[in-house]
């Protein structure tokens, strides 16, 4: 057996550079680059290995460890989970900063490889710098925080242990039913240790991304349920996109006459003007989709986790409405006592279409409602006064007139996901990139970098509120360094508008949600803080365009779209207290309210809560 003497870190870099995925006859490299911030615990190991093989593994320099994971996740999502990046950090705060990004990746079922440094395996001294001392367990380190948010975790305490661990890591990364964050914790002494590696371990390897077909009995039961239903509704999630099953879904919807509502991750599986597309579902959905869900006699979920907020699955569907769930994971397919159809989304949808044959329903029952919602969208997007300060929905309207199917919009948190889910007119399958599994503030800018790396030449927009911007703006420097022409749109309404609205609805009276100076009585009702986010963005290297009016906004957005350097459009919007523009929620969402209170707002909110909660759907 031929061997090659390398350090553990060198062998890992060479191994990762040789891994590929293959689906539908198309082969691509799995780990196309590594993000890193070097420090104690990885600079002499992974850092040295990347210097050793610069032609094998491209390197991206990050500014925040959490943001590096977001960038890798953005890249993986844009690549439909067939490619991703690795992320390496030091052993202390660098490693613990990975936890939020890892949770986001795992919750959204998106692959990312995490390579945090770890304390000495040989324990030459206790404690070493940045070591967590645990009196009852000597083998525990801060990296154990990553166990519950990782789909696979291992600590490489001996060189030869890397071989099975690395193979297991890639198996999980490439398995559409298991993927998420994968963590290989690397003690700093082991990273630098040499070992004789079998050439077979370092050889090129291709991992087939499977497309499992449905079980015959499950398929027959699903077909019977669809044929028996008079008012079925499809809810399409992100799994449709990751399976590249948009054409299969369109074919089924057209031939069977089925309306298609979408989750945040699924929005875009049909273009907005397709007659079967009825818009977003759930608390942030359209009136058309939510009314169809209320009156449906069969809900057909495809590739979704059925989260309560995104789909209102616990409150929107009638308690007696049966659920059919096509999903690649049995865990998801059995949720809410659904009739499961465990399969790849494309294979399952194709099998349903073939088995159903000619069984078309009349789309007239949602056509009028769909047209009415488009008119409501027109009104929300319209800006009658070019010289006025725009509302948030008018900002979206200005962008709507500008983009084509090439543009990609990224968002994750605040009030923007709700407005986008209700109103945005998607032109292409990958235009709508809203991370709402974890709804992580600070995701947008680093994710835009990852998407831009995966889709060079396409306009990539990071839409952020002021609260989100303040969480994680530092990766702007990376965009400048990498010369990635992302377009950052900062909508400043001086506070947490989304949670402020929820706070008001549950009797908490918007407490702690405004960015304002304290008034003499101690309340936060004074003028906005003297903070200039546009100047901050400029100080980090962005070209900044300030838009004070609707007219300014249109011109700035057009300028930004054509820009070849990272560019920011900054606009102060009308706050939720004055002009909103977005239609209200179309479905109820269960947020428990204080059962007793002396404040009238909380008492009223509890009465409203008690009225709704009795209709909540149980799992069975």
PDB file of C-alpha atoms in Angstrom, residues 10-289:
ATOM      1  CA  UNK A  10      -2.282  18.816   5.326  1.00  0.00           C
ATOM      2  CA  UNK A  11      -4.000  15.466   4.798  1.00  0.00           C
ATOM      3  CA  UNK A  12      -7.399  16.973   5.614  1.00  0.00           C
ATOM      4  CA  UNK A  13      -6.959  19.787   3.088  1.00  0.00           C
ATOM      5  CA  UNK A  14      -5.889  17.336   0.401  1.00  0.00           C
ATOM      6  CA  UNK A  15      -8.781  15.010   1.247  1.00  0.00           C
ATOM      7  CA  UNK A  16     -11.360  17.797   1.076  1.00  0.00           C
ATOM      8  CA  UNK A  17     -10.012  19.051  -2.238  1.00  0.00           C
ATOM      9  CA  UNK A  18     -10.585  15.579  -3.724  1.00  0.00           C
ATOM     10  CA  UNK A  19     -14.258  15.171  -2.740  1.00  0.00           C
ATOM     11  CA  UNK A  20     -16.986  15.589  -5.365  1.00  0.00           C
ATOM     12  CA  UNK A  21     -20.748  15.229  -5.613  1.00  0.00           C
ATOM     13  CA  UNK A  22     -22.689  13.859  -8.563  1.00  0.00           C
ATOM     14  CA  UNK A  23     -26.385  14.148  -9.300  1.00  0.00           C
ATOM     15  CA  UNK A  24     -28.174  13.538 -12.576  1.00  0.00           C
ATOM     16  CA  UNK A  25     -24.847  12.933 -14.294  1.00  0.00           C
ATOM     17  CA  UNK A  26     -23.368  16.301 -13.285  1.00  0.00           C
ATOM     18  CA  UNK A  27     -20.216  16.203 -11.162  1.00  0.00           C
ATOM     19  CA  UNK A  28     -18.875  19.095  -9.115  1.00  0.00           C
ATOM     20  CA  UNK A  29     -16.385  19.662  -6.336  1.00  0.00           C
ATOM     21  CA  UNK A  30     -17.966  19.514  -2.876  1.00  0.00           C
ATOM     22  CA  UNK A  31     -15.748  21.856  -0.789  1.00  0.00           C
ATOM     23  CA  UNK A  32     -14.781  24.669  -3.124  1.00  0.00           C
ATOM     24  CA  UNK A  33     -13.095  26.980  -0.582  1.00  0.00           C
ATOM     25  CA  UNK A  34     -12.264  27.440   3.095  1.00  0.00           C
ATOM     26  CA  UNK A  35     -13.142  30.437   5.240  1.00  0.00           C
ATOM     27  CA  UNK A  36     -10.851  31.182   8.130  1.00  0.00           C
ATOM     28  CA  UNK A  37      -9.884  33.493  10.928  1.00  0.00           C
ATOM     29  CA  UNK A  38      -6.552  32.304  12.261  1.00  0.00           C
ATOM     30  CA  UNK A  39      -5.574  32.306  15.892  1.00  0.00           C
ATOM     31  CA  UNK A  40      -4.382  30.099  18.705  1.00  0.00           C
ATOM     32  CA  UNK A  41      -5.253  26.525  17.770  1.00  0.00           C
ATOM     33  CA  UNK A  42      -5.479  26.630  13.973  1.00  0.00           C
ATOM     34  CA  UNK A  43      -2.787  28.952  12.633  1.00  0.00           C
ATOM     35  CA  UNK A  44      -0.008  26.336  12.818  1.00  0.00           C
ATOM     36  CA  UNK A  45      -2.223  23.489  11.601  1.00  0.00           C
ATOM     37  CA  UNK A  46      -4.940  24.297   9.068  1.00  0.00           C
ATOM     38  CA  UNK A  47      -3.329  27.692   8.409  1.00  0.00           C
ATOM     39  CA  UNK A  48      -0.016  26.120   7.473  1.00  0.00           C
ATOM     40  CA  UNK A  49      -1.762  23.466   5.354  1.00  0.00           C
ATOM     41  CA  UNK A  50      -3.611  26.097   3.322  1.00  0.00           C
ATOM     42  CA  UNK A  51      -0.298  27.842   2.672  1.00  0.00           C
ATOM     43  CA  UNK A  52       1.219  24.487   1.713  1.00  0.00           C
ATOM     44  CA  UNK A  53      -1.450  23.857  -0.960  1.00  0.00           C
ATOM     45  CA  UNK A  54      -2.731  27.228  -2.203  1.00  0.00           C
ATOM     46  CA  UNK A  55      -3.677  25.773  -5.574  1.00  0.00           C
ATOM     47  CA  UNK A  56      -5.815  23.040  -4.042  1.00  0.00           C
ATOM     48  CA  UNK A  57      -7.974  25.019  -1.644  1.00  0.00           C
ATOM     49  CA  UNK A  58      -8.987  28.675  -2.191  1.00  0.00           C
ATOM     50  CA  UNK A  59      -9.111  30.728   1.003  1.00  0.00           C
ATOM     51  CA  UNK A  60     -11.498  33.518   2.063  1.00  0.00           C
ATOM     52  CA  UNK A  61     -10.614  35.774   4.978  1.00  0.00           C
ATOM     53  CA  UNK A  62     -13.524  36.428   7.340  1.00  0.00           C
ATOM     54  CA  UNK A  63     -14.062  39.029  10.038  1.00  0.00           C
ATOM     55  CA  UNK A  64     -16.513  37.187  12.276  1.00  0.00           C
ATOM     56  CA  UNK A  65     -16.775  33.437  12.752  1.00  0.00           C
ATOM     57  CA  UNK A  66     -20.570  33.367  12.748  1.00  0.00           C
ATOM     58  CA  UNK A  67     -20.582  35.410   9.542  1.00  0.00           C
ATOM     59  CA  UNK A  68     -18.178  32.975   7.866  1.00  0.00           C
ATOM     60  CA  UNK A  69     -20.689  30.166   8.452  1.00  0.00           C
ATOM     61  CA  UNK A  70     -23.479  32.353   7.051  1.00  0.00           C
ATOM     62  CA  UNK A  71     -21.408  32.978   3.928  1.00  0.00           C
ATOM     63  CA  UNK A  72     -20.798  29.242   3.507  1.00  0.00           C
ATOM     64  CA  UNK A  73     -24.511  28.530   4.010  1.00  0.00           C
ATOM     65  CA  UNK A  74     -25.463  31.163   1.441  1.00  0.00           C
ATOM     66  CA  UNK A  75     -23.083  29.510  -1.003  1.00  0.00           C
ATOM     67  CA  UNK A  76     -24.517  26.048  -0.249  1.00  0.00           C
ATOM     68  CA  UNK A  77     -28.112  27.172  -0.682  1.00  0.00           C
ATOM     69  CA  UNK A  78     -27.355  28.873  -3.992  1.00  0.00           C
ATOM     70  CA  UNK A  79     -25.613  25.643  -5.063  1.00  0.00           C
ATOM     71  CA  UNK A  80     -28.710  23.572  -4.157  1.00  0.00           C
ATOM     72  CA  UNK A  81     -26.721  21.779  -1.430  1.00  0.00           C
ATOM     73  CA  UNK A  82     -24.375  20.145  -3.949  1.00  0.00           C
ATOM     74  CA  UNK A  83     -21.403  22.336  -2.989  1.00  0.00           C
ATOM     75  CA  UNK A  84     -20.357  24.165   0.151  1.00  0.00           C
ATOM     76  CA  UNK A  85     -17.421  25.716   2.018  1.00  0.00           C
ATOM     77  CA  UNK A  86     -15.391  24.764   5.076  1.00  0.00           C
ATOM     78  CA  UNK A  87     -14.853  27.134   8.016  1.00  0.00           C
ATOM     79  CA  UNK A  88     -11.833  27.043  10.338  1.00  0.00           C
ATOM     80  CA  UNK A  89     -11.435  28.903  13.644  1.00  0.00           C
ATOM     81  CA  UNK A  90      -9.246  29.130  16.714  1.00  0.00           C
ATOM     82  CA  UNK A  91      -9.910  27.107  19.867  1.00  0.00           C
ATOM     83  CA  UNK A  92     -11.655  29.649  22.113  1.00  0.00           C
ATOM     84  CA  UNK A  93     -14.119  32.406  21.253  1.00  0.00           C
ATOM     85  CA  UNK A  94     -13.556  31.657  17.585  1.00  0.00           C
ATOM     86  CA  UNK A  95     -14.997  28.187  18.102  1.00  0.00           C
ATOM     87  CA  UNK A  96     -17.957  29.255  20.244  1.00  0.00           C
ATOM     88  CA  UNK A  97     -18.804  31.971  17.731  1.00  0.00           C
ATOM     89  CA  UNK A  98     -19.652  29.141  15.312  1.00  0.00           C
ATOM     90  CA  UNK A  99     -22.649  27.943  17.315  1.00  0.00           C
ATOM     91  CA  UNK A 100     -25.264  30.332  15.897  1.00  0.00           C
ATOM     92  CA  UNK A 101     -24.164  29.720  12.319  1.00  0.00           C
ATOM     93  CA  UNK A 102     -24.140  25.969  12.887  1.00  0.00           C
ATOM     94  CA  UNK A 103     -27.661  26.069  14.303  1.00  0.00           C
ATOM     95  CA  UNK A 104     -28.846  28.029  11.265  1.00  0.00           C
ATOM     96  CA  UNK A 105     -27.275  25.528   8.875  1.00  0.00           C
ATOM     97  CA  UNK A 106     -28.688  22.478  10.635  1.00  0.00           C
ATOM     98  CA  UNK A 107     -32.182  23.918  11.076  1.00  0.00           C
ATOM     99  CA  UNK A 108     -32.312  24.818   7.384  1.00  0.00           C
ATOM    100  CA  UNK A 109     -30.798  21.445   6.363  1.00  0.00           C
ATOM    101  CA  UNK A 110     -27.895  23.121   4.562  1.00  0.00           C
ATOM    102  CA  UNK A 111     -24.399  21.577   4.478  1.00  0.00           C
ATOM    103  CA  UNK A 112     -21.384  23.344   5.961  1.00  0.00           C
ATOM    104  CA  UNK A 113     -18.141  21.885   7.316  1.00  0.00           C
ATOM    105  CA  UNK A 114     -16.806  23.379  10.560  1.00  0.00           C
ATOM    106  CA  UNK A 115     -13.165  22.881  11.542  1.00  0.00           C
ATOM    107  CA  UNK A 116     -12.653  24.532  14.930  1.00  0.00           C
ATOM    108  CA  UNK A 117      -9.328  24.212  16.665  1.00  0.00           C
ATOM    109  CA  UNK A 118      -9.345  22.385  19.989  1.00  0.00           C
ATOM    110  CA  UNK A 119      -7.151  22.149  23.058  1.00  0.00           C
ATOM    111  CA  UNK A 120      -4.231  19.672  23.242  1.00  0.00           C
ATOM    112  CA  UNK A 121      -5.105  16.000  22.926  1.00  0.00           C
ATOM    113  CA  UNK A 122      -1.853  15.109  24.711  1.00  0.00           C
ATOM    114  CA  UNK A 123      -2.558  17.563  27.576  1.00  0.00           C
ATOM    115  CA  UNK A 124       0.987  18.808  28.138  1.00  0.00           C
ATOM    116  CA  UNK A 125      -0.376  21.494  30.472  1.00  0.00           C
ATOM    117  CA  UNK A 126      -3.736  22.304  32.062  1.00  0.00           C
ATOM    118  CA  UNK A 127      -5.134  24.756  31.409  1.00  0.00           C
ATOM    119  CA  UNK A 128      -3.704  26.022  28.138  1.00  0.00           C
ATOM    120  CA  UNK A 129      -4.747  29.334  26.671  1.00  0.00           C
ATOM    121  CA  UNK A 130      -8.527  29.515  26.065  1.00  0.00           C
ATOM    122  CA  UNK A 131      -9.139  26.076  27.594  1.00  0.00           C
ATOM    123  CA  UNK A 132     -12.441  25.483  29.395  1.00  0.00           C
ATOM    124  CA  UNK A 133     -11.777  23.566  32.614  1.00  0.00           C
ATOM    125  CA  UNK A 134     -14.541  21.096  33.462  1.00  0.00           C
ATOM    126  CA  UNK A 135     -13.817  19.451  36.833  1.00  0.00           C
ATOM    127  CA  UNK A 136     -15.940  16.365  36.168  1.00  0.00           C
ATOM    128  CA  UNK A 137     -14.830  15.638  32.557  1.00  0.00           C
ATOM    129  CA  UNK A 138     -11.336  16.175  31.279  1.00  0.00           C
ATOM    130  CA  UNK A 139     -12.203  15.544  27.638  1.00  0.00           C
ATOM    131  CA  UNK A 140     -14.812  18.327  27.381  1.00  0.00           C
ATOM    132  CA  UNK A 141     -13.948  21.543  25.538  1.00  0.00           C
ATOM    133  CA  UNK A 142     -15.935  24.540  24.344  1.00  0.00           C
ATOM    134  CA  UNK A 143     -16.419  22.707  21.055  1.00  0.00           C
ATOM    135  CA  UNK A 144     -18.908  20.421  22.779  1.00  0.00           C
ATOM    136  CA  UNK A 145     -21.314  23.368  22.471  1.00  0.00           C
ATOM    137  CA  UNK A 146     -21.462  22.414  18.802  1.00  0.00           C
ATOM    138  CA  UNK A 147     -22.754  18.884  19.399  1.00  0.00           C
ATOM    139  CA  UNK A 148     -26.505  19.676  19.587  1.00  0.00           C
ATOM    140  CA  UNK A 149     -26.370  21.946  16.530  1.00  0.00           C
ATOM    141  CA  UNK A 150     -24.319  19.574  14.363  1.00  0.00           C
ATOM    142  CA  UNK A 151     -25.605  16.680  12.260  1.00  0.00           C
ATOM    143  CA  UNK A 152     -22.257  14.973  12.790  1.00  0.00           C
ATOM    144  CA  UNK A 153     -19.568  15.724  15.384  1.00  0.00           C
ATOM    145  CA  UNK A 154     -16.184  14.171  16.066  1.00  0.00           C
ATOM    146  CA  UNK A 155     -13.008  15.182  17.854  1.00  0.00           C
ATOM    147  CA  UNK A 156      -9.855  13.931  16.129  1.00  0.00           C
ATOM    148  CA  UNK A 157      -7.574  12.927  19.014  1.00  0.00           C
ATOM    149  CA  UNK A 158      -5.258  10.694  16.927  1.00  0.00           C
ATOM    150  CA  UNK A 159      -4.099  11.107  13.324  1.00  0.00           C
ATOM    151  CA  UNK A 160      -5.510   7.801  12.080  1.00  0.00           C
ATOM    152  CA  UNK A 161      -8.942   8.711  13.506  1.00  0.00           C
ATOM    153  CA  UNK A 162      -9.256  11.327  10.771  1.00  0.00           C
ATOM    154  CA  UNK A 163      -9.824   8.674   8.095  1.00  0.00           C
ATOM    155  CA  UNK A 164     -13.188   7.316   9.280  1.00  0.00           C
ATOM    156  CA  UNK A 165     -14.242  10.717  10.661  1.00  0.00           C
ATOM    157  CA  UNK A 166     -13.582  12.573   7.401  1.00  0.00           C
ATOM    158  CA  UNK A 167     -15.468   9.964   5.406  1.00  0.00           C
ATOM    159  CA  UNK A 168     -18.399  10.090   7.828  1.00  0.00           C
ATOM    160  CA  UNK A 169     -18.395  13.893   7.652  1.00  0.00           C
ATOM    161  CA  UNK A 170     -18.661  13.921   3.853  1.00  0.00           C
ATOM    162  CA  UNK A 171     -21.310  11.204   3.922  1.00  0.00           C
ATOM    163  CA  UNK A 172     -23.516  13.466   6.052  1.00  0.00           C
ATOM    164  CA  UNK A 173     -22.740  16.597   4.032  1.00  0.00           C
ATOM    165  CA  UNK A 174     -23.830  14.874   0.812  1.00  0.00           C
ATOM    166  CA  UNK A 175     -26.885  13.052   2.162  1.00  0.00           C
ATOM    167  CA  UNK A 176     -30.013  15.135   1.382  1.00  0.00           C
ATOM    168  CA  UNK A 177     -31.891  13.460   4.227  1.00  0.00           C
ATOM    169  CA  UNK A 178     -29.185  14.044   6.838  1.00  0.00           C
ATOM    170  CA  UNK A 179     -27.287  17.167   5.867  1.00  0.00           C
ATOM    171  CA  UNK A 180     -26.583  20.207   8.027  1.00  0.00           C
ATOM    172  CA  UNK A 181     -23.607  21.476   9.988  1.00  0.00           C
ATOM    173  CA  UNK A 182     -20.791  18.938  10.330  1.00  0.00           C
ATOM    174  CA  UNK A 183     -18.071  19.545  12.925  1.00  0.00           C
ATOM    175  CA  UNK A 184     -14.599  18.030  13.096  1.00  0.00           C
ATOM    176  CA  UNK A 185     -12.895  19.429  16.200  1.00  0.00           C
ATOM    177  CA  UNK A 186      -9.135  19.458  15.690  1.00  0.00           C
ATOM    178  CA  UNK A 187      -6.796  19.554  18.720  1.00  0.00           C
ATOM    179  CA  UNK A 188      -3.931  21.878  17.924  1.00  0.00           C
ATOM    180  CA  UNK A 189      -1.201  19.318  18.582  1.00  0.00           C
ATOM    181  CA  UNK A 190      -2.890  16.659  16.440  1.00  0.00           C
ATOM    182  CA  UNK A 191      -3.260  19.111  13.522  1.00  0.00           C
ATOM    183  CA  UNK A 192       0.518  19.446  13.324  1.00  0.00           C
ATOM    184  CA  UNK A 193       1.342  15.751  13.851  1.00  0.00           C
ATOM    185  CA  UNK A 194       2.678  13.752  10.883  1.00  0.00           C
ATOM    186  CA  UNK A 195       1.303  10.399   9.774  1.00  0.00           C
ATOM    187  CA  UNK A 196       1.692   7.995   6.847  1.00  0.00           C
ATOM    188  CA  UNK A 197      -1.581   8.373   4.951  1.00  0.00           C
ATOM    189  CA  UNK A 198      -2.799   5.731   2.487  1.00  0.00           C
ATOM    190  CA  UNK A 199      -3.006   7.133  -1.011  1.00  0.00           C
ATOM    191  CA  UNK A 200      -6.532   5.739  -1.221  1.00  0.00           C
ATOM    192  CA  UNK A 201      -7.648   8.216   1.450  1.00  0.00           C
ATOM    193  CA  UNK A 202      -6.261  11.143  -0.572  1.00  0.00           C
ATOM    194  CA  UNK A 203      -7.587   9.951  -3.947  1.00  0.00           C
ATOM    195  CA  UNK A 204     -10.482  11.634  -5.725  1.00  0.00           C
ATOM    196  CA  UNK A 205     -13.863  10.366  -4.598  1.00  0.00           C
ATOM    197  CA  UNK A 206     -17.350  11.032  -5.967  1.00  0.00           C
ATOM    198  CA  UNK A 207     -20.435  10.883  -3.735  1.00  0.00           C
ATOM    199  CA  UNK A 208     -23.735  10.270  -5.484  1.00  0.00           C
ATOM    200  CA  UNK A 209     -26.553  12.452  -4.196  1.00  0.00           C
ATOM    201  CA  UNK A 210     -29.395   9.975  -4.126  1.00  0.00           C
ATOM    202  CA  UNK A 211     -32.905  10.447  -5.478  1.00  0.00           C
ATOM    203  CA  UNK A 212     -34.933   7.823  -3.586  1.00  0.00           C
ATOM    204  CA  UNK A 213     -38.205   6.855  -5.249  1.00  0.00           C
ATOM    205  CA  UNK A 214     -41.466   6.442  -3.335  1.00  0.00           C
ATOM    206  CA  UNK A 215     -42.613   3.155  -1.900  1.00  0.00           C
ATOM    207  CA  UNK A 216     -45.357   1.601  -4.041  1.00  0.00           C
ATOM    208  CA  UNK A 217     -47.825   1.221  -1.166  1.00  0.00           C
ATOM    209  CA  UNK A 218     -47.266   4.809   0.028  1.00  0.00           C
ATOM    210  CA  UNK A 219     -47.645   6.086  -3.523  1.00  0.00           C
ATOM    211  CA  UNK A 220     -50.908   4.205  -4.038  1.00  0.00           C
ATOM    212  CA  UNK A 221     -52.314   5.606  -0.791  1.00  0.00           C
ATOM    213  CA  UNK A 222     -51.265   9.133  -1.780  1.00  0.00           C
ATOM    214  CA  UNK A 223     -52.878   8.876  -5.207  1.00  0.00           C
ATOM    215  CA  UNK A 224     -56.090   7.575  -3.655  1.00  0.00           C
ATOM    216  CA  UNK A 225     -56.161  10.511  -1.198  1.00  0.00           C
ATOM    217  CA  UNK A 226     -55.637  13.104  -3.948  1.00  0.00           C
ATOM    218  CA  UNK A 227     -58.292  11.584  -6.203  1.00  0.00           C
ATOM    219  CA  UNK A 228     -60.797  11.563  -3.340  1.00  0.00           C
ATOM    220  CA  UNK A 229     -60.191  15.204  -2.423  1.00  0.00           C
ATOM    221  CA  UNK A 230     -62.319  17.988  -3.892  1.00  0.00           C
ATOM    222  CA  UNK A 231     -60.285  20.941  -2.605  1.00  0.00           C
ATOM    223  CA  UNK A 232     -56.638  19.861  -2.242  1.00  0.00           C
ATOM    224  CA  UNK A 233     -53.828  22.364  -1.701  1.00  0.00           C
ATOM    225  CA  UNK A 234     -50.081  21.908  -2.248  1.00  0.00           C
ATOM    226  CA  UNK A 235     -47.666  23.568   0.172  1.00  0.00           C
ATOM    227  CA  UNK A 236     -44.198  23.637  -1.390  1.00  0.00           C
ATOM    228  CA  UNK A 237     -41.091  24.094   0.750  1.00  0.00           C
ATOM    229  CA  UNK A 238     -37.369  24.447   0.209  1.00  0.00           C
ATOM    230  CA  UNK A 239     -36.986  20.747  -0.501  1.00  0.00           C
ATOM    231  CA  UNK A 240     -38.554  21.338  -3.912  1.00  0.00           C
ATOM    232  CA  UNK A 241     -35.728  23.735  -4.788  1.00  0.00           C
ATOM    233  CA  UNK A 242     -32.934  21.569  -3.388  1.00  0.00           C
ATOM    234  CA  UNK A 243     -34.236  18.653  -5.430  1.00  0.00           C
ATOM    235  CA  UNK A 244     -34.463  20.854  -8.561  1.00  0.00           C
ATOM    236  CA  UNK A 245     -38.076  19.705  -8.726  1.00  0.00           C
ATOM    237  CA  UNK A 246     -39.673  22.936  -9.952  1.00  0.00           C
ATOM    238  CA  UNK A 247     -40.579  21.510 -13.363  1.00  0.00           C
ATOM    239  CA  UNK A 248     -42.031  18.373 -11.794  1.00  0.00           C
ATOM    240  CA  UNK A 249     -44.154  20.482  -9.432  1.00  0.00           C
ATOM    241  CA  UNK A 250     -45.357  22.699 -12.278  1.00  0.00           C
ATOM    242  CA  UNK A 251     -46.356  19.675 -14.326  1.00  0.00           C
ATOM    243  CA  UNK A 252     -48.352  18.142 -11.468  1.00  0.00           C
ATOM    244  CA  UNK A 253     -50.056  21.439 -10.619  1.00  0.00           C
ATOM    245  CA  UNK A 254     -51.037  22.111 -14.236  1.00  0.00           C
ATOM    246  CA  UNK A 255     -52.241  18.609 -15.078  1.00  0.00           C
ATOM    247  CA  UNK A 256     -54.173  18.090 -11.836  1.00  0.00           C
ATOM    248  CA  UNK A 257     -55.357  21.689 -11.448  1.00  0.00           C
ATOM    249  CA  UNK A 258     -53.815  22.121  -7.995  1.00  0.00           C
ATOM    250  CA  UNK A 259     -53.093  25.460  -6.281  1.00  0.00           C
ATOM    251  CA  UNK A 260     -49.558  25.827  -4.936  1.00  0.00           C
ATOM    252  CA  UNK A 261     -48.815  27.843  -1.810  1.00  0.00           C
ATOM    253  CA  UNK A 262     -45.221  28.285  -0.678  1.00  0.00           C
ATOM    254  CA  UNK A 263     -43.210  28.538   2.500  1.00  0.00           C
ATOM    255  CA  UNK A 264     -40.438  31.100   2.880  1.00  0.00           C
ATOM    256  CA  UNK A 265     -37.866  28.562   1.645  1.00  0.00           C
ATOM    257  CA  UNK A 266     -40.144  27.366  -1.149  1.00  0.00           C
ATOM    258  CA  UNK A 267     -41.196  30.732  -2.551  1.00  0.00           C
ATOM    259  CA  UNK A 268     -40.154  30.853  -6.199  1.00  0.00           C
ATOM    260  CA  UNK A 269     -40.816  27.225  -7.091  1.00  0.00           C
ATOM    261  CA  UNK A 270     -43.389  28.728  -9.456  1.00  0.00           C
ATOM    262  CA  UNK A 271     -43.054  32.229 -10.884  1.00  0.00           C
ATOM    263  CA  UNK A 272     -45.475  34.738  -9.354  1.00  0.00           C
ATOM    264  CA  UNK A 273     -47.531  34.999 -12.561  1.00  0.00           C
ATOM    265  CA  UNK A 274     -48.148  31.260 -12.936  1.00  0.00           C
ATOM    266  CA  UNK A 275     -51.906  30.637 -12.614  1.00  0.00           C
ATOM    267  CA  UNK A 276     -51.367  27.856 -10.043  1.00  0.00           C
ATOM    268  CA  UNK A 277     -49.226  30.026  -7.752  1.00  0.00           C
ATOM    269  CA  UNK A 278     -51.336  31.398  -4.872  1.00  0.00           C
ATOM    270  CA  UNK A 279     -48.492  32.957  -2.904  1.00  0.00           C
ATOM    271  CA  UNK A 280     -47.065  32.497   0.550  1.00  0.00           C
ATOM    272  CA  UNK A 281     -48.748  30.396   3.233  1.00  0.00           C
ATOM    273  CA  UNK A 282     -49.104  30.970   6.967  1.00  0.00           C
ATOM    274  CA  UNK A 283     -48.904  33.981   9.252  1.00  0.00           C
ATOM    275  CA  UNK A 284     -47.057  35.954   6.574  1.00  0.00           C
ATOM    276  CA  UNK A 285     -49.002  34.429   3.689  1.00  0.00           C
ATOM    277  CA  UNK A 286     -51.513  35.780   1.205  1.00  0.00           C
ATOM    278  CA  UNK A 287     -55.254  35.887   1.753  1.00  0.00           C
ATOM    279  CA  UNK A 288     -55.647  33.569  -1.236  1.00  0.00           C
ATOM    280  CA  UNK A 289     -53.361  30.816   0.064  1.00  0.00           C
TER     281      UNK A 289
END
